[in-house]
C-alpha cells in the first residue's frame, strides 16, 4: 500500500464543488457583450442570457420543480435549449434531452422511465405528444414553445391544460435567483441511447462529470489546439442535435468562454448556409451526412473563400477519405472525433503535431480520417476476449476500453447493464480498434459489424472508406451477410453524387483491379454493390446497419 499524506482540512476554508453554475458564471466575466443568436429571429448578449436562465429557474420553481426532479425538453437547437442546459441543472434538477427522432412508443417509454415532471415542447412536436399524452404517468406541467412569438403581432395558441407559452411565462419571472451549492456528484442530465435490442437505455451524468468534460475539452481544443478554438476569434454553431450527448459538450464550453454562438433551429440547408456566411461561423460539429450534403452542393464552390474559415468536427460515423478530401479541397478544415453516449462523449479528436501539420493534403487525409488522438485525462486501452490488454503497436486489434473523469457510471434503473458496461473495471465500448504508439486511434469496426470471411476479419468501415474514394460515390454502407462457402461476405449500398451515372459492376471492378494489383486485400471486394437513393440512418444520423440487414437483405443478395 502506498503511503500518502492528506492536506489538513480547515473548518473555515471553502471547498467549492464542481457545478455547472460555475461554468455559467464565467460567461459574464470577460465578454458579456458577445451574442447568442437563434436563426434570423432572436439575438441577445450574455447579460440577457444569464437573466433568462435565472428566470427559467424561477419559473421551474413556480411549477413545483425541486432538486432531483426531471425536466424534459423537445425543441430544435435553440437559445431556449441552451437556457435549459443551465437553468435546469443549476437548481439541482435533472435535464432530460428527449430524442425527437424516436418513435412515439420509445418517447413514451423514456419519459415515463425518466419520471419527467415538467415538459418543454416546441409546437412542431405536438403530434408526437398527442400520440402518447394519455399514457404519461409523471408529467405534471407542459410548456409550449413556438417561434411565432418573434413575428410582429405573433401569438401562440396554448393548448388546454398546458401551463403556458415559454416566453410569456418567462417574462413574468424575476431575474433574481441565487443558485444553491450542493454535492458535485448530483445528477445533472439524462438522455436515452438506443441499442440493437430492448428499450432505450438511460445514460446519466453528474455536475462533476460535465464540469470535467468541459475542462478536458477546453484543454484539448483551446490549449493543445487540436481543433483550434479561440474564445476571442471563433464563432460556434452546432449542427448536431442538442439532444445528442449534450451537443458533444461544446455548448457548455462555448458559454463558459462567452463565445459568440449561433443556434440554427431546424436543420434546413438554406438556413444553415445563410447563418454560416452571415454570422461568420468558424466552428461546427456534425455527422458525415450533413457535411457530405454541403460539399456535394454545386453552390459550395462559389462560397469557397468563406468556407475556408470553417472548422468541422465529424463524429457519429466514420469520416471517409473521400469526404475528407472533398472538404479539404474546399478549404474546410475537417477533424474526426470519437466517443459514445456513455462517454459524454469526447474520448479522442484529431491532433496534428508539429511534424504532421506541414504534410500535403493527401497525407493529412490519412491522419484526419483516423478516430483522432486520445484526449487529455482519458486512459484508453485495447482488450482481448480474455480480458488481457493488447499492445498499442498500430497493428494489434482489441476492443476499446476506457477510464476517465467524465464517463457515465451506468444506466438508470438497470444495474445489470451497468455491471456489463464496466466489467473488469473498464468501460467497454464495443468498438474494435488499433492504437499507435503515439496515440492515434484507428477504429476497425463495431464488434457486431466486423465481417468474418474466408478466415479473415474484414472491417466494414475500411470497405466503406475504399468506396468513398471512387469517382462519383457520395456515400456507402457495407454489411456482412451469411455465405455457405466463406462464412460471410461483404455487400454494399452506394449513393452516387448528383448527376453521376455509373454501373455497379464497373465500381466493383475498380476494387477488384486494386485487389489484383495487391493494393487491397481481396476479401475487401464486395460480392454485390447496389445503388440506392439514400442509406438508412438512425435517429442521430448514423448508418443503421441493423435496419439494412433486416430490410434490405433481399435487395443486396438479389440486386
Coordinates of C-alpha atoms in Angstrom, one line a residue:
X1 CA 0.0 0.0 0.0
X2 CA 1.3 3.5 -0.9
X3 CA 1.7 5.9 2.0
X4 CA 0.2 9.3 1.4
X5 CA -0.3 12.4 3.5
X6 CA -3.6 14.3 3.3
X7 CA -3.8 18.1 3.4
X8 CA -5.3 19.1 6.8
X9 CA -8.8 20.4 6.5
X10 CA -9.6 23.9 7.8
X11 CA -13.1 24.3 9.1
X12 CA -13.4 27.9 7.7
X13 CA -11.9 27.1 4.3
X14 CA -14.2 27.0 1.3
X15 CA -14.0 23.9 -1.0
X16 CA -16.3 24.7 -3.9
X17 CA -18.0 21.8 -5.6
X18 CA -17.6 21.5 -9.4
X19 CA -21.0 22.6 -10.5
X20 CA -22.5 23.7 -13.9
X21 CA -23.4 27.1 -12.3
X22 CA -19.6 27.8 -12.2
X23 CA -19.4 27.4 -16.0
X24 CA -22.3 29.8 -16.4
X25 CA -20.7 32.4 -14.0
X26 CA -17.6 32.7 -16.2
X27 CA -19.7 33.9 -19.1
X28 CA -20.2 37.3 -17.5
X29 CA -16.6 38.0 -16.5
X30 CA -14.8 39.0 -19.7
X31 CA -17.0 39.4 -22.8
X32 CA -20.6 39.8 -21.6
X33 CA -21.5 41.8 -24.7
X34 CA -21.0 38.9 -27.1
X35 CA -24.1 37.5 -28.7
X36 CA -26.1 34.3 -28.7
X37 CA -28.2 34.1 -31.9
X38 CA -31.2 32.0 -32.9
X39 CA -31.7 31.7 -36.7
X40 CA -32.7 35.1 -38.0
X41 CA -35.3 35.6 -35.3
X42 CA -33.6 36.4 -32.0
X43 CA -30.4 37.9 -30.6
X44 CA -29.2 38.5 -27.1
X45 CA -25.9 39.1 -25.2
X46 CA -24.6 37.1 -22.2
X47 CA -26.1 39.6 -19.7
X48 CA -29.6 38.9 -21.1
X49 CA -28.8 35.2 -21.4
X50 CA -27.9 34.9 -17.7
X51 CA -31.0 36.8 -16.7
X52 CA -33.2 34.5 -18.8
X53 CA -31.5 31.4 -17.3
X54 CA -32.4 32.7 -13.8
X55 CA -35.9 33.5 -14.9
X56 CA -36.2 29.9 -16.2
X57 CA -35.0 28.6 -12.8
X58 CA -37.7 30.7 -11.0
X59 CA -40.3 29.5 -13.5
X60 CA -39.5 25.9 -12.8
X61 CA -39.7 26.6 -9.1
X62 CA -43.1 28.1 -9.5
X63 CA -44.2 24.8 -11.2
X64 CA -43.0 22.9 -8.2
X65 CA -39.7 21.6 -9.5
X66 CA -37.4 20.7 -6.7
X67 CA -33.9 19.1 -6.6
X68 CA -33.9 15.7 -8.1
X69 CA -37.0 16.3 -10.3
X70 CA -36.7 15.7 -14.0
X71 CA -37.4 18.4 -16.6
X72 CA -37.7 17.2 -20.3
X73 CA -37.1 19.2 -23.4
X74 CA -38.3 18.7 -27.0
X75 CA -37.0 21.5 -29.1
X76 CA -34.9 22.3 -32.2
X77 CA -31.4 23.5 -31.5
X78 CA -32.1 27.0 -30.0
X79 CA -31.2 29.6 -27.4
X80 CA -34.1 28.1 -25.3
X81 CA -32.4 24.7 -25.3
X82 CA -29.2 26.4 -24.2
X83 CA -31.0 28.1 -21.4
X84 CA -32.3 24.7 -20.2
X85 CA -28.7 23.3 -20.3
X86 CA -28.0 25.7 -17.4
X87 CA -31.3 26.7 -15.8
X88 CA -32.4 23.1 -15.1
X89 CA -29.3 21.5 -13.5
X90 CA -28.3 24.8 -11.7
X91 CA -31.4 24.3 -9.4
X92 CA -30.4 20.7 -8.7
X93 CA -33.0 19.3 -11.1
X94 CA -32.2 16.8 -13.9
X95 CA -32.3 17.8 -17.6
X96 CA -33.8 15.1 -19.9
X97 CA -33.0 15.9 -23.5
X98 CA -35.5 13.9 -25.5
X99 CA -34.5 12.4 -28.8
X100 CA -37.3 13.7 -31.0
X101 CA -36.5 11.2 -33.8
X102 CA -37.5 8.2 -31.7
X103 CA -40.9 6.6 -32.3
X104 CA -43.8 7.8 -30.2
X105 CA -43.7 4.5 -28.3
X106 CA -40.0 4.9 -27.5
X107 CA -40.5 8.6 -26.4
X108 CA -43.3 7.4 -24.1
X109 CA -41.0 4.8 -22.6
X110 CA -38.2 7.3 -22.0
X111 CA -40.5 9.9 -20.4
X112 CA -42.1 7.5 -18.0
X113 CA -38.8 5.8 -17.3
X114 CA -37.1 9.1 -16.5
X115 CA -40.1 10.2 -14.5
X116 CA -40.3 13.6 -16.2
X117 CA -42.2 16.2 -14.1
X118 CA -42.2 19.1 -16.5
X119 CA -42.0 19.1 -20.3
X120 CA -41.0 22.0 -22.5
X121 CA -42.1 21.2 -26.1
X122 CA -41.9 23.0 -29.4
X123 CA -45.2 23.1 -31.2
X124 CA -43.7 21.1 -34.1
X125 CA -43.6 18.1 -31.9
X126 CA -47.1 18.3 -30.5
X127 CA -48.3 15.4 -32.8
X128 CA -45.7 13.2 -31.0
X129 CA -47.0 14.3 -27.7
X130 CA -50.7 13.8 -28.6
X131 CA -49.9 10.2 -29.6
X132 CA -48.7 9.4 -26.0
X133 CA -50.0 12.1 -23.7
X134 CA -52.8 10.0 -22.2
X135 CA -50.2 7.3 -21.2
X136 CA -47.7 9.7 -19.4
X137 CA -47.5 8.8 -15.8
X138 CA -45.5 11.5 -14.1
X139 CA -45.7 14.8 -16.2
X140 CA -47.5 17.5 -14.2
X141 CA -46.9 20.6 -16.3
X142 CA -46.3 21.3 -20.0
X143 CA -44.9 24.5 -21.5
X144 CA -45.3 25.2 -25.2
X145 CA -42.5 26.7 -27.3
X146 CA -43.1 28.5 -30.6
X147 CA -41.2 30.7 -33.0
X148 CA -44.4 32.7 -33.7
X149 CA -43.6 34.9 -30.7
X150 CA -40.8 36.5 -32.8
X151 CA -43.1 37.6 -35.6
X152 CA -44.7 41.1 -35.4
X153 CA -48.0 40.7 -33.7
X154 CA -47.5 36.9 -33.5
X155 CA -49.5 35.0 -31.0
X156 CA -49.4 31.4 -29.8
X157 CA -52.4 29.3 -29.1
X158 CA -51.8 27.5 -25.8
X159 CA -53.4 24.1 -25.8
X160 CA -55.9 23.3 -23.0
X161 CA -54.2 22.0 -19.9
X162 CA -50.8 23.5 -20.7
X163 CA -49.0 25.8 -18.2
X164 CA -48.5 28.4 -20.8
X165 CA -46.1 29.7 -23.6
X166 CA -42.4 29.8 -22.7
X167 CA -41.7 33.5 -23.5
X168 CA -44.8 34.7 -21.7
X169 CA -44.1 32.6 -18.7
X170 CA -40.5 33.7 -18.6
X171 CA -41.5 37.4 -18.8
X172 CA -43.4 37.1 -15.5
X173 CA -40.4 35.9 -13.6
X174 CA -37.7 37.7 -11.7
X175 CA -34.0 37.6 -12.7
X176 CA -33.0 37.4 -9.0
X177 CA -32.0 33.9 -8.3
X178 CA -29.1 32.5 -6.3
X179 CA -28.2 29.0 -7.4
X180 CA -27.5 26.8 -4.4
X181 CA -24.4 24.8 -3.7
X182 CA -24.8 21.0 -3.5
X183 CA -22.7 17.9 -3.9
X184 CA -20.9 17.9 -7.2
X185 CA -21.9 14.3 -7.8
X186 CA -25.5 15.4 -8.1
X187 CA -27.3 14.0 -11.1
X188 CA -27.4 16.8 -13.8
X189 CA -28.6 15.3 -17.1
X190 CA -30.0 12.2 -18.7
X191 CA -30.8 11.0 -22.2
X192 CA -31.6 7.7 -23.8
X193 CA -29.5 5.7 -26.2
X194 CA -30.9 3.0 -28.5
X195 CA -29.3 -0.3 -28.9
X196 CA -29.8 -3.3 -31.1
X197 CA -32.4 -4.9 -28.8
X198 CA -34.7 -3.9 -26.0
X199 CA -35.8 -0.5 -24.8
X200 CA -33.6 2.6 -25.0
X201 CA -31.1 2.9 -22.1
X202 CA -31.0 5.9 -19.8
X203 CA -27.5 7.3 -19.6
X204 CA -26.8 9.9 -16.9
X205 CA -24.1 12.4 -15.9
X206 CA -23.3 14.4 -12.8
X207 CA -22.3 18.0 -12.4
X208 CA -18.7 16.9 -11.7
X209 CA -18.6 14.8 -14.9
X210 CA -19.9 17.6 -17.1
X211 CA -17.6 20.1 -15.4
X212 CA -14.6 17.8 -16.0
X213 CA -15.7 17.1 -19.6
X214 CA -15.7 20.9 -20.2
X215 CA -12.2 21.2 -18.7
X216 CA -10.9 18.3 -20.8
X217 CA -12.4 19.7 -24.0
X218 CA -11.0 23.1 -23.3
X219 CA -7.5 21.8 -22.6
X220 CA -7.6 19.9 -25.9
X221 CA -9.1 22.4 -28.3
X222 CA -8.1 25.7 -26.7
X223 CA -4.9 24.6 -25.1
X224 CA -3.3 22.0 -27.3
X225 CA -5.3 23.5 -30.3
X226 CA -6.3 20.0 -31.5
X227 CA -9.2 21.8 -33.3
X228 CA -8.0 25.4 -32.9
X229 CA -10.7 27.1 -30.8
X230 CA -10.3 30.7 -29.6
X231 CA -12.7 32.4 -27.3
X232 CA -11.6 35.7 -29.0
X233 CA -11.9 34.8 -32.6
X234 CA -14.2 31.8 -33.1
X235 CA -18.0 31.7 -33.8
X236 CA -19.7 28.4 -32.8
X237 CA -22.7 26.8 -34.4
X238 CA -23.7 23.2 -33.6
X239 CA -25.1 21.0 -36.4
X240 CA -25.5 18.1 -34.1
X241 CA -28.9 17.9 -32.2
X242 CA -28.6 19.2 -28.7
X243 CA -30.4 16.0 -27.5
X244 CA -27.4 14.0 -28.8
X245 CA -24.9 13.8 -25.9
X246 CA -25.1 17.4 -24.9
X247 CA -24.3 18.5 -28.5
X248 CA -20.9 16.9 -27.8
X249 CA -20.3 19.2 -24.8
X250 CA -19.5 22.3 -26.8
X251 CA -22.4 24.5 -25.6
X252 CA -21.0 24.2 -22.1
X253 CA -17.5 25.2 -23.3
X254 CA -18.7 28.0 -25.6
X255 CA -20.9 29.5 -22.9
X256 CA -18.1 29.4 -20.3
X257 CA -15.9 31.3 -22.7
X258 CA -18.5 33.8 -23.8
X259 CA -18.1 32.7 -27.4
X260 CA -20.5 34.1 -30.0
X261 CA -22.9 31.2 -30.5
X262 CA -25.4 30.6 -33.4
X263 CA -28.3 28.2 -33.0
X264 CA -29.9 27.2 -36.3
X265 CA -33.2 25.6 -35.2
X266 CA -34.5 23.0 -37.5
X267 CA -31.7 21.9 -39.9
X268 CA -32.6 23.4 -43.3
X269 CA -29.7 23.7 -45.8
X270 CA -30.5 27.2 -46.9
X271 CA -30.7 28.5 -43.3
X272 CA -27.5 26.7 -42.3
X273 CA -25.6 28.2 -45.2
X274 CA -27.1 31.7 -44.6
X275 CA -26.1 31.6 -40.9
X276 CA -22.7 30.2 -41.7
X277 CA -22.0 33.1 -44.1
X278 CA -23.8 36.0 -42.4
X279 CA -22.6 35.3 -38.8
X280 CA -19.1 34.2 -39.8
X281 CA -19.3 30.7 -38.2
X282 CA -15.9 29.2 -37.8
X283 CA -16.5 26.0 -35.7
X284 CA -19.2 23.3 -36.0
X285 CA -19.6 19.6 -35.5
X286 CA -21.9 17.2 -37.3
X287 CA -22.3 13.7 -38.7
X288 CA -20.8 12.9 -42.1
X289 CA -24.2 13.1 -43.8
X290 CA -24.6 16.8 -43.1
X291 CA -21.1 17.7 -44.3
X292 CA -21.5 15.5 -47.4
X293 CA -24.7 17.3 -48.3
X294 CA -22.8 20.6 -48.2
X295 CA -19.7 19.7 -50.1
X296 CA -21.7 17.9 -52.8
X297 CA -23.8 21.1 -53.4
X298 CA -23.0 22.8 -56.7
X299 CA -23.1 26.1 -54.7
X300 CA -20.2 25.1 -52.5
X301 CA -17.5 26.3 -54.9
X302 CA -18.9 29.9 -55.0
X303 CA -18.5 30.2 -51.2
X304 CA -15.1 28.7 -51.1
X305 CA -13.4 31.8 -49.5
X306 CA -15.9 31.8 -46.6
X307 CA -15.8 28.0 -46.2
X308 CA -12.0 28.2 -45.8
X309 CA -12.5 29.7 -42.3
X310 CA -14.7 26.8 -41.2
X311 CA -13.5 24.0 -38.9
X312 CA -15.8 21.0 -38.6
X313 CA -15.5 18.0 -36.2
X314 CA -17.1 14.8 -37.6
X315 CA -18.4 12.2 -35.3
X316 CA -21.2 9.6 -35.1
X317 CA -19.9 7.7 -38.1
X318 CA -16.5 7.4 -39.7
X319 CA -15.1 10.2 -41.7
X320 CA -14.1 8.7 -45.0
X321 CA -11.1 9.7 -47.1
X322 CA -13.4 10.7 -50.0
X323 CA -15.4 13.1 -47.9
X324 CA -12.3 14.5 -46.0
X325 CA -10.5 15.2 -49.3
X326 CA -13.6 16.9 -50.8
X327 CA -13.9 19.1 -47.7
X328 CA -10.2 20.0 -47.5
X329 CA -10.2 20.9 -51.2
X330 CA -12.9 23.5 -50.4
X331 CA -10.7 24.8 -47.6
X332 CA -12.9 23.3 -44.8
X333 CA -10.7 22.0 -42.1
X334 CA -12.1 18.7 -41.0
X335 CA -11.3 16.7 -37.9
X336 CA -12.6 13.4 -36.6
X337 CA -13.8 12.9 -33.1
X338 CA -14.6 9.7 -31.3
X339 CA -16.8 8.9 -28.3
X340 CA -20.2 7.5 -27.4
X341 CA -23.3 8.4 -25.4
X342 CA -21.8 6.8 -22.4
X343 CA -18.6 8.9 -22.5
X344 CA -20.2 12.4 -22.6
X345 CA -18.8 12.0 -25.4
X346 CA -15.2 13.1 -26.2
X347 CA -12.5 10.5 -25.9
X348 CA -10.3 11.3 -28.9
X349 CA -10.0 14.1 -31.5
X350 CA -7.7 14.7 -34.5
X351 CA -4.5 16.3 -33.3
X352 CA -1.8 17.0 -35.9
X353 CA 1.6 17.7 -34.2
X354 CA 4.5 19.9 -35.4
X355 CA 5.7 17.2 -37.8
X356 CA 2.3 16.4 -39.2
X357 CA 0.8 19.9 -39.8
X358 CA 3.0 20.7 -42.8
X359 CA 2.1 17.4 -44.6
X360 CA 0.4 17.7 -48.0
X361 CA -3.4 17.1 -48.1
X362 CA -3.2 13.5 -49.3
X363 CA -1.0 12.6 -46.4
X364 CA -3.1 14.6 -43.9
X365 CA -6.2 12.8 -45.1
X366 CA -4.8 9.5 -43.9
X367 CA -4.5 11.0 -40.4
X368 CA -7.6 13.1 -40.3
X369 CA -9.8 10.1 -41.1
X370 CA -8.5 8.1 -38.1
X371 CA -10.6 8.5 -34.9
X372 CA -8.2 11.1 -33.5
X373 CA -5.6 11.0 -30.8
X374 CA -6.6 10.1 -27.2
X375 CA -7.9 13.1 -25.4
X376 CA -6.3 14.5 -22.2
X377 CA -7.3 12.8 -19.0
X378 CA -8.7 9.7 -20.8
X379 CA -7.0 6.4 -20.3
X380 CA -7.8 4.2 -23.3
X381 CA -6.7 0.7 -23.8
X382 CA -7.3 -2.3 -26.1
X383 CA -8.6 -5.5 -24.5
X384 CA -9.0 -9.0 -26.0
X385 CA -11.8 -11.5 -25.3
X386 CA -9.9 -12.9 -22.3
X387 CA -9.7 -9.5 -20.5
X388 CA -6.0 -9.1 -21.4
X389 CA -4.6 -5.8 -22.7
X390 CA -3.4 -5.7 -26.4
X391 CA -0.3 -3.7 -27.3
X392 CA -0.5 -0.2 -28.8
X393 CA 1.6 -1.0 -31.9
X394 CA -0.7 0.2 -34.6
X395 CA -1.4 -3.3 -35.8
X396 CA -2.9 -5.4 -33.0
X397 CA -6.7 -5.2 -32.7
X398 CA -8.8 -5.3 -29.5
X399 CA -11.9 -3.8 -28.0
X400 CA -11.5 -0.2 -26.9
X401 CA -12.0 0.1 -23.1
X402 CA -11.6 3.4 -21.2
X403 CA -11.5 5.2 -17.9
X404 CA -11.8 8.9 -17.3
X405 CA -13.3 11.6 -15.1
X406 CA -16.5 12.1 -17.2
X407 CA -17.6 8.6 -18.2
X408 CA -21.1 7.6 -17.1
X409 CA -21.5 5.2 -14.1
X410 CA -24.1 3.2 -15.9
X411 CA -27.7 3.0 -17.0
X412 CA -30.7 4.3 -15.0
X413 CA -32.6 1.5 -13.2
X414 CA -30.6 -1.1 -15.0
X415 CA -27.7 -2.1 -12.7
X416 CA -27.0 -5.4 -14.5
X417 CA -26.3 -3.5 -17.7
X418 CA -24.1 -1.1 -15.8
X419 CA -22.1 -4.1 -14.5
X420 CA -21.6 -5.4 -18.0
X421 CA -20.6 -1.9 -19.3
X422 CA -17.9 -1.7 -16.6
X423 CA -16.7 -5.3 -16.5
X424 CA -13.1 -5.7 -15.4
X425 CA -13.2 -2.2 -14.1
X426 CA -13.1 -0.6 -17.6
X427 CA -15.9 0.9 -19.7
X428 CA -16.4 -1.4 -22.7
X429 CA -17.2 0.5 -25.9
X430 CA -17.9 -2.4 -28.3
X431 CA -15.6 -0.9 -30.8
X432 CA -12.7 -2.8 -32.3
X433 CA -9.6 -0.8 -33.0
X434 CA -5.8 -0.5 -33.1
X435 CA -3.8 2.3 -31.3
X436 CA -0.4 3.5 -32.5
X437 CA 2.5 4.1 -30.1
X438 CA 1.8 7.9 -30.5
X439 CA -1.9 7.6 -29.5
X440 CA -3.7 7.6 -32.9
X441 CA -6.9 5.5 -32.7
X442 CA -7.9 3.6 -35.8
X443 CA -11.5 2.2 -35.4
X444 CA -11.7 -1.1 -37.3
X445 CA -15.4 -1.7 -36.7
X446 CA -18.1 -2.3 -34.1
X447 CA -17.7 -5.8 -32.8
X448 CA -21.1 -6.7 -34.3
X449 CA -20.2 -5.3 -37.7
X450 CA -16.8 -6.9 -38.3
X451 CA -17.1 -9.3 -41.3
X452 CA -15.6 -12.8 -40.9
X453 CA -14.9 -14.0 -44.4
X454 CA -12.6 -16.8 -45.6
X455 CA -11.0 -16.9 -42.2
X456 CA -10.2 -13.2 -42.3
X457 CA -11.6 -10.4 -40.1
X458 CA -12.6 -7.6 -42.5
X459 CA -13.7 -4.1 -41.5
X460 CA -16.9 -2.8 -43.0
X461 CA -15.6 0.7 -42.3
X462 CA -12.5 0.1 -44.4
X463 CA -14.6 -1.1 -47.3
X464 CA -16.8 2.0 -47.0
X465 CA -13.7 4.1 -47.0
X466 CA -12.5 2.5 -50.2
X467 CA -15.8 3.0 -51.9
X468 CA -15.9 6.7 -50.8
X469 CA -12.7 7.3 -52.7
X470 CA -14.1 6.1 -56.0
X471 CA -15.2 8.7 -58.5
X472 CA -18.9 9.6 -58.2
X473 CA -19.6 8.0 -54.9
X474 CA -21.2 10.2 -52.3
X475 CA -21.9 7.7 -49.5
X476 CA -21.5 3.9 -48.9
X477 CA -22.7 1.4 -46.3
X478 CA -21.3 -2.2 -46.0
X479 CA -22.6 -5.2 -44.1
X480 CA -21.7 -8.8 -43.9
X481 CA -24.3 -11.5 -45.0
X482 CA -24.1 -15.3 -44.5
X483 CA -22.2 -17.3 -47.2
X484 CA -22.1 -21.1 -47.3
X485 CA -18.5 -21.2 -48.6
X486 CA -16.8 -18.2 -46.8
X487 CA -18.9 -17.8 -43.7
X488 CA -19.8 -14.2 -44.5
X489 CA -19.3 -11.9 -47.5
X490 CA -19.4 -8.1 -47.7
X491 CA -22.3 -6.4 -49.6
X492 CA -22.5 -2.7 -50.3
X493 CA -25.1 0.1 -50.7
X494 CA -23.9 3.1 -52.5
X495 CA -25.4 6.6 -53.0
X496 CA -24.0 8.4 -56.1
X497 CA -23.3 12.1 -56.3
X498 CA -26.0 14.3 -58.0
X499 CA -25.9 13.9 -61.8
X500 CA -23.5 10.9 -61.8
X501 CA -24.3 7.8 -63.7
X502 CA -22.4 4.6 -63.1
X503 CA -22.7 0.9 -63.3
X504 CA -22.4 -1.1 -60.1
X505 CA -20.3 -3.8 -61.7
X506 CA -17.9 -1.2 -63.0
X507 CA -17.4 0.1 -59.5
X508 CA -16.9 -3.4 -58.2
X509 CA -14.4 -4.0 -61.0
X510 CA -12.3 -1.0 -59.9
X511 CA -11.9 -2.5 -56.4
X512 CA -11.2 -5.9 -58.0
X513 CA -8.4 -4.3 -60.0
X514 CA -6.9 -2.9 -56.8
X515 CA -7.0 -6.3 -55.2
X516 CA -5.4 -7.9 -58.2
X517 CA -2.6 -5.3 -58.1
X518 CA -2.1 -6.1 -54.4
X519 CA -3.2 -2.6 -53.3
X520 CA -6.0 -4.0 -51.1
X521 CA -6.9 -7.4 -49.6
X522 CA -9.0 -9.5 -52.0
X523 CA -11.6 -10.1 -49.2
X524 CA -12.4 -6.3 -49.3
X525 CA -14.2 -6.6 -52.7
X526 CA -18.0 -6.7 -52.1
X527 CA -19.9 -9.6 -53.6
X528 CA -22.5 -7.1 -54.8
X529 CA -22.9 -3.3 -54.9
X530 CA -26.4 -1.9 -55.1
X531 CA -27.1 1.8 -55.9
X532 CA -29.8 3.4 -53.7
X533 CA -31.2 7.0 -53.4
X534 CA -30.4 7.1 -49.7
X535 CA -28.9 4.9 -46.9
X536 CA -31.0 4.2 -43.8
X537 CA -29.9 6.2 -40.8
X538 CA -30.5 6.1 -37.1
X539 CA -32.2 8.9 -35.2
X540 CA -28.8 10.6 -34.7
X541 CA -27.6 10.3 -38.3
X542 CA -25.5 7.1 -38.1
X543 CA -25.7 4.4 -40.7
X544 CA -28.4 2.0 -39.5
X545 CA -26.8 -1.4 -40.2
X546 CA -29.4 -3.3 -38.1
X547 CA -32.1 -1.9 -40.4
X548 CA -30.1 -2.6 -43.5
X549 CA -29.7 -6.2 -42.5
X550 CA -33.4 -6.6 -41.8
X551 CA -35.0 -4.5 -44.5
X552 CA -32.5 -4.7 -47.4
X553 CA -31.1 -8.2 -47.2
X554 CA -33.0 -9.4 -50.3
X555 CA -32.1 -6.3 -52.3
X556 CA -28.4 -6.9 -51.6
X557 CA -28.5 -10.6 -52.3
X558 CA -30.5 -10.4 -55.4
X559 CA -29.8 -6.9 -56.8

